Amino acid sequence: MNPYIGGLLSVMLVALGIALIRVRDLFATMALLSAFSGLIAVLLAVLGAVDVAFTEAVVGASISTVLLMTLLRRIDPREVVRQGPLARAAALAGVGAIGFVLLWGIDALPPFGDPQSAPTRHVAPAYIERALQDTATPNVVTAVLADYRSFDTLIETTVILTAAMACILLLGRKP
Amino acid sequence: MTHVFLAATVATLILAIPYLGRVIAGPTVFDRVVALNGIGTKIAVLMVLVGLLYARADMFVDIALAFYLLNLVTTLLLAKYVKERGGL
């Protein structure tokens, strides 16, 4: 990953994250979340994870914005509930603890793009070698997702369809 | 040629910063909607530029197209929301 692109993106993402915490208007929060997801998608594309970037761009930046806006239509966007100091201190402590654990775990991750790391030596080479002749699909991730794991993907789609139908049945009435 | 694409990517990223500032600060809803649409345009261009940097533009063009189409839908729905709210 190029240091200029990665550094600029990281600075922008941190600034957006701080703004997301500080902002009090719900419409602004929704807009900032959409921009944040878009930049995360660019970061994932820069890291080479094209499919994750695609999902993040479509679901994170677009669909969830539409869903949040559908929610905002039913409530007052300027409604602000301030938590008490004790609840805010507890939230800060919880977030700090999770952040510490995550930063602590970074040490155990293999270096970025290391071909000798454990996940890339297990079954990945077999899939990379055989995917094209097995499935005739040039993209390995698509081959795994839509061919080797096709039943999993099919049932996942069924679950999402069922959930969407249940949501429409429960919430679809005009208030 | 890679240097050209790299410079274009960094320049597009820098160009997105004023839009981000407008989304963060922007006093009215209209500022935020227009700035969000602008960021969407920058992200679509960035996707293609990253694809050109990695010499795999064919895959990244798909992301850029899908993202930009959905970005248009999002902006239209936001505009509809603002209209329903009566301007805000």
mmCIF file of C-alpha atoms in Angstrom:
data_model
loop_
_atom_site.group_PDB
_atom_site.id
_atom_site.type_symbol
_atom_site.label_atom_id
_atom_site.label_comp_id
_atom_site.label_asym_id
_atom_site.label_seq_id
_atom_site.Cartn_x
_atom_site.Cartn_y
_atom_site.Cartn_z
ATOM 1 C CA MET A 1 0.000 0.000 0.000
ATOM 2 C CA ASN A 2 1.291 3.410 -0.940
ATOM 3 C CA PRO A 3 2.164 5.546 2.151
ATOM 4 C CA TYR A 4 0.729 8.785 0.702
ATOM 5 C CA ILE A 5 -2.681 7.293 -0.143
ATOM 6 C CA GLY A 6 -2.848 5.268 3.076
ATOM 7 C CA GLY A 7 -1.780 8.204 5.237
ATOM 8 C CA LEU A 8 -4.218 10.656 3.643
ATOM 9 C CA LEU A 9 -7.084 8.149 3.905
ATOM 10 C CA SER A 10 -6.250 7.381 7.539
ATOM 11 C CA VAL A 11 -6.142 11.076 8.490
ATOM 12 C CA MET A 12 -9.479 11.668 6.749
ATOM 13 C CA LEU A 13 -11.050 8.640 8.434
ATOM 14 C CA VAL A 14 -9.838 9.715 11.890
ATOM 15 C CA ALA A 15 -11.161 13.249 11.311
ATOM 16 C CA LEU A 16 -14.508 11.824 10.206
ATOM 17 C CA GLY A 17 -14.620 9.548 13.258
ATOM 18 C CA ILE A 18 -13.998 12.466 15.651
ATOM 19 C CA ALA A 19 -16.634 14.516 13.830
ATOM 20 C CA LEU A 20 -19.074 11.590 14.093
ATOM 21 C CA ILE A 21 -18.641 11.603 17.876
ATOM 22 C CA ARG A 22 -18.953 15.381 18.201
ATOM 23 C CA VAL A 23 -21.900 16.021 15.870
ATOM 24 C CA ARG A 24 -25.372 16.241 17.430
ATOM 25 C CA ASP A 25 -27.669 16.396 14.375
ATOM 26 C CA LEU A 26 -28.935 12.958 13.284
ATOM 27 C CA PHE A 27 -29.058 13.929 9.605
ATOM 28 C CA ALA A 28 -25.408 14.995 9.818
ATOM 29 C CA THR A 29 -24.555 11.698 11.532
ATOM 30 C CA MET A 30 -26.153 9.799 8.653
ATOM 31 C CA ALA A 31 -24.274 11.841 6.037
ATOM 32 C CA LEU A 32 -20.978 11.380 7.905
ATOM 33 C CA LEU A 33 -21.540 7.611 8.194
ATOM 34 C CA SER A 34 -22.129 7.426 4.445
ATOM 35 C CA ALA A 35 -18.935 9.371 3.705
ATOM 36 C CA PHE A 36 -17.026 7.195 6.223
ATOM 37 C CA SER A 37 -18.206 3.988 4.533
ATOM 38 C CA GLY A 38 -17.227 5.343 1.112
ATOM 39 C CA LEU A 39 -13.711 6.145 2.297
ATOM 40 C CA ILE A 40 -13.440 2.725 3.984
ATOM 41 C CA ALA A 41 -14.382 1.212 0.607
ATOM 42 C CA VAL A 42 -11.545 3.151 -1.051
ATOM 43 C CA LEU A 43 -9.148 1.978 1.688
ATOM 44 C CA LEU A 44 -10.203 -1.648 1.118
ATOM 45 C CA ALA A 45 -9.730 -1.194 -2.638
ATOM 46 C CA VAL A 46 -6.243 0.220 -2.005
ATOM 47 C CA LEU A 47 -5.500 -2.827 0.171
ATOM 48 C CA GLY A 48 -6.499 -5.032 -2.773
ATOM 49 C CA ALA A 49 -9.697 -6.497 -1.306
ATOM 50 C CA VAL A 50 -11.871 -5.742 -4.308
ATOM 51 C CA ASP A 51 -14.904 -7.780 -3.255
ATOM 52 C CA VAL A 52 -14.999 -6.382 0.283
ATOM 53 C CA ALA A 53 -14.645 -2.891 -1.174
ATOM 54 C CA PHE A 54 -17.563 -3.621 -3.516
ATOM 55 C CA THR A 55 -19.743 -4.792 -0.613
ATOM 56 C CA GLU A 56 -18.756 -1.844 1.549
ATOM 57 C CA ALA A 57 -19.456 0.648 -1.258
ATOM 58 C CA VAL A 58 -22.856 -0.855 -2.084
ATOM 59 C CA VAL A 59 -24.127 -1.843 1.383
ATOM 60 C CA GLY A 60 -22.266 0.506 3.722
ATOM 61 C CA ALA A 61 -22.276 3.715 1.750
ATOM 62 C CA SER A 62 -25.561 3.419 -0.128
ATOM 63 C CA ILE A 63 -28.105 0.916 1.209
ATOM 64 C CA SER A 64 -27.571 1.657 4.911
ATOM 65 C CA THR A 65 -27.854 5.396 4.193
ATOM 66 C CA VAL A 66 -31.232 4.757 2.579
ATOM 67 C CA LEU A 67 -32.288 2.558 5.540
ATOM 68 C CA LEU A 68 -31.167 5.174 8.085
ATOM 69 C CA MET A 69 -33.030 7.847 6.134
ATOM 70 C CA THR A 70 -36.186 5.724 6.150
ATOM 71 C CA LEU A 71 -35.788 5.643 9.935
ATOM 72 C CA LEU A 72 -35.169 9.401 10.124
ATOM 73 C CA ARG A 73 -38.439 10.063 8.281
ATOM 74 C CA ARG A 74 -40.354 8.630 11.256
ATOM 75 C CA ILE A 75 -38.540 10.416 14.090
ATOM 76 C CA ASP A 76 -37.483 13.979 14.832
ATOM 77 C CA PRO A 77 -33.881 14.351 13.548
ATOM 78 C CA ARG A 78 -33.143 17.153 16.018
ATOM 79 C CA GLU A 79 -34.057 15.077 19.032
ATOM 80 C CA VAL A 80 -31.000 14.884 21.306
ATOM 81 C CA VAL A 81 -30.751 12.668 24.367
ATOM 82 C CA ARG A 82 -27.767 13.546 26.543
ATOM 83 C CA GLN A 83 -26.451 10.692 28.656
ATOM 84 C CA GLY A 84 -25.462 11.306 32.241
ATOM 85 C CA PRO A 85 -21.760 11.656 33.151
ATOM 86 C CA LEU A 86 -21.651 8.177 34.717
ATOM 87 C CA ALA A 87 -23.016 6.465 31.586
ATOM 88 C CA ARG A 88 -20.590 8.432 29.394
ATOM 89 C CA ALA A 89 -17.631 7.490 31.594
ATOM 90 C CA ALA A 90 -18.684 3.826 31.468
ATOM 91 C CA ALA A 91 -18.989 3.997 27.656
ATOM 92 C CA LEU A 92 -15.546 5.621 27.405
ATOM 93 C CA ALA A 93 -14.041 2.912 29.629
ATOM 94 C CA GLY A 94 -15.687 0.140 27.563
ATOM 95 C CA VAL A 95 -14.554 1.583 24.249
ATOM 96 C CA GLY A 96 -11.071 2.168 25.647
ATOM 97 C CA ALA A 97 -10.842 -1.442 26.838
ATOM 98 C CA ILE A 98 -11.967 -2.826 23.449
ATOM 99 C CA GLY A 99 -9.554 -0.506 21.644
ATOM 100 C CA PHE A 100 -6.700 -1.603 23.883
ATOM 101 C CA VAL A 101 -7.434 -5.288 23.228
ATOM 102 C CA LEU A 102 -7.582 -4.654 19.454
ATOM 103 C CA LEU A 103 -4.306 -2.675 19.442
ATOM 104 C CA TRP A 104 -2.715 -5.379 21.598
ATOM 105 C CA GLY A 105 -3.809 -8.036 19.078
ATOM 106 C CA ILE A 106 -2.279 -6.198 16.091
ATOM 107 C CA ASP A 107 1.093 -7.580 17.174
ATOM 108 C CA ALA A 108 -0.017 -11.161 16.447
ATOM 109 C CA LEU A 109 -1.149 -10.407 12.861
ATOM 110 C CA PRO A 110 1.165 -11.473 10.008
ATOM 111 C CA PRO A 111 2.785 -8.663 7.980
ATOM 112 C CA PHE A 112 0.638 -7.252 5.157
ATOM 113 C CA GLY A 113 0.984 -9.341 1.981
ATOM 114 C CA ASP A 114 3.337 -11.913 3.551
ATOM 115 C CA PRO A 115 3.231 -15.074 1.373
ATOM 116 C CA GLN A 116 4.674 -17.196 4.210
ATOM 117 C CA SER A 117 1.981 -16.337 6.791
ATOM 118 C CA ALA A 118 -0.157 -19.155 8.193
ATOM 119 C CA PRO A 119 -3.496 -18.328 6.446
ATOM 120 C CA THR A 120 -1.896 -18.248 2.989
ATOM 121 C CA ARG A 121 -0.133 -21.623 3.404
ATOM 122 C CA HIS A 122 -3.064 -23.798 4.500
ATOM 123 C CA VAL A 123 -5.713 -24.455 1.794
ATOM 124 C CA ALA A 124 -5.415 -21.167 -0.111
ATOM 125 C CA PRO A 125 -2.766 -22.393 -2.636
ATOM 126 C CA ALA A 126 -4.964 -25.359 -3.629
ATOM 127 C CA TYR A 127 -7.910 -23.072 -4.361
ATOM 128 C CA ILE A 128 -5.719 -20.594 -6.253
ATOM 129 C CA GLU A 129 -4.278 -23.406 -8.378
ATOM 130 C CA ARG A 130 -7.524 -25.260 -9.113
ATOM 131 C CA ALA A 131 -10.155 -22.485 -9.207
ATOM 132 C CA LEU A 132 -9.781 -21.643 -12.888
ATOM 133 C CA GLN A 133 -9.949 -25.199 -14.230
ATOM 134 C CA ASP A 134 -12.634 -26.257 -11.712
ATOM 135 C CA THR A 135 -15.010 -23.352 -12.168
ATOM 136 C CA ALA A 136 -13.843 -21.374 -15.227
ATOM 137 C CA THR A 137 -14.110 -18.172 -13.163
ATOM 138 C CA PRO A 138 -11.163 -15.739 -13.361
ATOM 139 C CA ASN A 139 -11.791 -14.232 -9.884
ATOM 140 C CA VAL A 140 -10.857 -16.661 -7.103
ATOM 141 C CA VAL A 141 -13.017 -14.987 -4.458
ATOM 142 C CA THR A 142 -16.056 -15.179 -6.735
ATOM 143 C CA ALA A 143 -15.225 -18.807 -7.510
ATOM 144 C CA VAL A 144 -15.150 -19.689 -3.784
ATOM 145 C CA LEU A 145 -18.255 -17.644 -2.990
ATOM 146 C CA ALA A 146 -20.476 -18.681 -5.882
ATOM 147 C CA ASP A 147 -19.138 -22.146 -6.716
ATOM 148 C CA TYR A 148 -17.333 -23.981 -3.887
ATOM 149 C CA ARG A 149 -19.641 -22.394 -1.318
ATOM 150 C CA SER A 150 -22.693 -22.018 -3.535
ATOM 151 C CA PHE A 151 -25.136 -23.765 -1.155
ATOM 152 C CA ASP A 152 -23.946 -21.548 1.710
ATOM 153 C CA THR A 153 -24.480 -18.450 -0.415
ATOM 154 C CA LEU A 154 -27.887 -19.700 -1.563
ATOM 155 C CA ILE A 155 -29.102 -20.284 2.011
ATOM 156 C CA GLU A 156 -27.650 -16.912 3.082
ATOM 157 C CA THR A 157 -29.681 -15.249 0.354
ATOM 158 C CA THR A 158 -32.771 -17.156 1.505
ATOM 159 C CA VAL A 159 -32.208 -16.003 5.097
ATOM 160 C CA ILE A 160 -31.891 -12.363 3.985
ATOM 161 C CA LEU A 161 -35.031 -12.662 1.842
ATOM 162 C CA THR A 162 -36.967 -14.175 4.765
ATOM 163 C CA ALA A 163 -35.747 -11.442 7.112
ATOM 164 C CA ALA A 164 -36.722 -8.744 4.610
ATOM 165 C CA MET A 165 -40.199 -10.283 4.165
ATOM 166 C CA ALA A 166 -40.679 -10.470 7.946
ATOM 167 C CA CYS A 167 -39.608 -6.827 8.330
ATOM 168 C CA ILE A 168 -42.005 -5.732 5.586
ATOM 169 C CA LEU A 169 -44.855 -7.754 7.125
ATOM 170 C CA LEU A 170 -44.216 -6.343 10.620
ATOM 171 C CA LEU A 171 -43.283 -2.747 9.818
ATOM 172 C CA GLY A 172 -44.707 -2.163 6.373
ATOM 173 C CA ARG A 173 -48.015 -0.686 7.507
ATOM 174 C CA LYS A 174 -48.568 3.039 7.286
ATOM 175 C CA PRO A 175 -48.351 4.533 10.801
ATOM 176 C CA MET B 1 2.786 6.063 -15.950
ATOM 177 C CA THR B 2 2.237 4.797 -12.403
ATOM 178 C CA HIS B 3 3.467 8.153 -11.074
ATOM 179 C CA VAL B 4 0.741 9.948 -13.022
ATOM 180 C CA PHE B 5 -1.962 7.706 -11.556
ATOM 181 C CA LEU B 6 -0.449 8.034 -8.077
ATOM 182 C CA ALA B 7 -0.401 11.832 -8.339
ATOM 183 C CA ALA B 8 -3.986 11.817 -9.650
ATOM 184 C CA THR B 9 -5.114 9.591 -6.757
ATOM 185 C CA VAL B 10 -3.473 11.798 -4.134
ATOM 186 C CA ALA B 11 -4.860 14.941 -5.809
ATOM 187 C CA THR B 12 -8.386 13.468 -5.875
ATOM 188 C CA LEU B 13 -8.058 12.539 -2.194
ATOM 189 C CA ILE B 14 -6.968 16.090 -1.361
ATOM 190 C CA LEU B 15 -9.889 17.423 -3.435
ATOM 191 C CA ALA B 16 -12.282 15.377 -1.275
ATOM 192 C CA ILE B 17 -11.149 17.158 1.919
ATOM 193 C CA PRO B 18 -13.182 20.402 1.392
ATOM 194 C CA TYR B 19 -16.295 18.271 0.758
ATOM 195 C CA LEU B 20 -15.642 16.390 3.999
ATOM 196 C CA GLY B 21 -15.323 19.702 5.819
ATOM 197 C CA ARG B 22 -18.656 20.787 4.365
ATOM 198 C CA VAL B 23 -20.326 17.529 5.438
ATOM 199 C CA ILE B 24 -18.921 17.984 8.958
ATOM 200 C CA ALA B 25 -19.542 21.731 9.337
ATOM 201 C CA GLY B 26 -22.282 22.409 6.781
ATOM 202 C CA PRO B 27 -24.971 24.329 8.623
ATOM 203 C CA THR B 28 -27.917 23.333 6.420
ATOM 204 C CA VAL B 29 -29.121 19.972 5.136
ATOM 205 C CA PHE B 30 -28.589 21.114 1.538
ATOM 206 C CA ASP B 31 -24.865 21.658 2.157
ATOM 207 C CA ARG B 32 -24.561 18.130 3.470
ATOM 208 C CA VAL B 33 -26.527 16.531 0.603
ATOM 209 C CA VAL B 34 -24.493 18.321 -2.075
ATOM 210 C CA ALA B 35 -21.194 17.627 -0.296
ATOM 211 C CA LEU B 36 -22.108 13.948 0.105
ATOM 212 C CA ASN B 37 -22.842 13.714 -3.611
ATOM 213 C CA GLY B 38 -19.482 15.369 -4.319
ATOM 214 C CA ILE B 39 -17.665 12.862 -2.098
ATOM 215 C CA GLY B 40 -19.469 10.062 -3.970
ATOM 216 C CA THR B 41 -18.121 11.394 -7.265
ATOM 217 C CA LYS B 42 -14.600 11.550 -5.831
ATOM 218 C CA ILE B 43 -14.880 7.978 -4.495
ATOM 219 C CA ALA B 44 -16.035 6.657 -7.900
ATOM 220 C CA VAL B 45 -13.041 8.343 -9.577
ATOM 221 C CA LEU B 46 -10.725 7.057 -6.824
ATOM 222 C CA MET B 47 -11.876 3.472 -7.408
ATOM 223 C CA VAL B 48 -10.974 3.688 -11.112
ATOM 224 C CA LEU B 49 -7.643 5.364 -10.289
ATOM 225 C CA VAL B 50 -6.752 2.650 -7.743
ATOM 226 C CA GLY B 51 -7.621 0.076 -10.405
ATOM 227 C CA LEU B 52 -5.308 1.800 -12.877
ATOM 228 C CA LEU B 53 -2.565 1.921 -10.213
ATOM 229 C CA TYR B 54 -2.824 -1.832 -9.744
ATOM 230 C CA ALA B 55 -3.263 -2.453 -13.527
ATOM 231 C CA ARG B 56 -6.581 -4.212 -12.798
ATOM 232 C CA ALA B 57 -8.962 -1.499 -13.974
ATOM 233 C CA ASP B 58 -11.528 -3.996 -15.304
ATOM 234 C CA MET B 59 -12.531 -5.099 -11.792
ATOM 235 C CA PHE B 60 -12.462 -1.677 -10.189
ATOM 236 C CA VAL B 61 -14.589 -0.094 -12.923
ATOM 237 C CA ASP B 62 -17.442 -2.397 -11.849
ATOM 238 C CA ILE B 63 -17.206 -1.154 -8.247
ATOM 239 C CA ALA B 64 -17.087 2.451 -9.404
ATOM 240 C CA LEU B 65 -20.158 2.029 -11.646
ATOM 241 C CA ALA B 66 -22.226 0.184 -9.019
ATOM 242 C CA PHE B 67 -21.228 2.639 -6.323
ATOM 243 C CA TYR B 68 -21.987 5.665 -8.461
ATOM 244 C CA LEU B 69 -25.411 4.367 -9.565
ATOM 245 C CA LEU B 70 -26.375 3.712 -5.928
ATOM 246 C CA ASN B 71 -24.915 7.075 -4.905
ATOM 247 C CA LEU B 72 -27.279 8.726 -7.370
ATOM 248 C CA VAL B 73 -30.223 6.816 -5.878
ATOM 249 C CA THR B 74 -29.133 7.839 -2.364
ATOM 250 C CA THR B 75 -28.899 11.499 -3.348
ATOM 251 C CA LEU B 76 -32.336 11.410 -5.002
ATOM 252 C CA LEU B 77 -33.866 9.810 -1.886
ATOM 253 C CA LEU B 78 -32.158 12.387 0.349
ATOM 254 C CA ALA B 79 -33.588 15.150 -1.827
ATOM 255 C CA LYS B 80 -37.038 13.547 -1.510
ATOM 256 C CA TYR B 81 -36.606 13.407 2.275
ATOM 257 C CA VAL B 82 -35.699 17.097 2.394
ATOM 258 C CA LYS B 83 -38.761 17.902 0.273
ATOM 259 C CA GLU B 84 -41.021 15.919 2.618
ATOM 260 C CA ARG B 85 -39.566 17.754 5.589
ATOM 261 C CA GLY B 86 -40.422 21.044 3.874
ATOM 262 C CA GLY B 87 -36.885 22.299 3.421
ATOM 263 C CA LEU B 88 -35.808 21.928 7.074
#
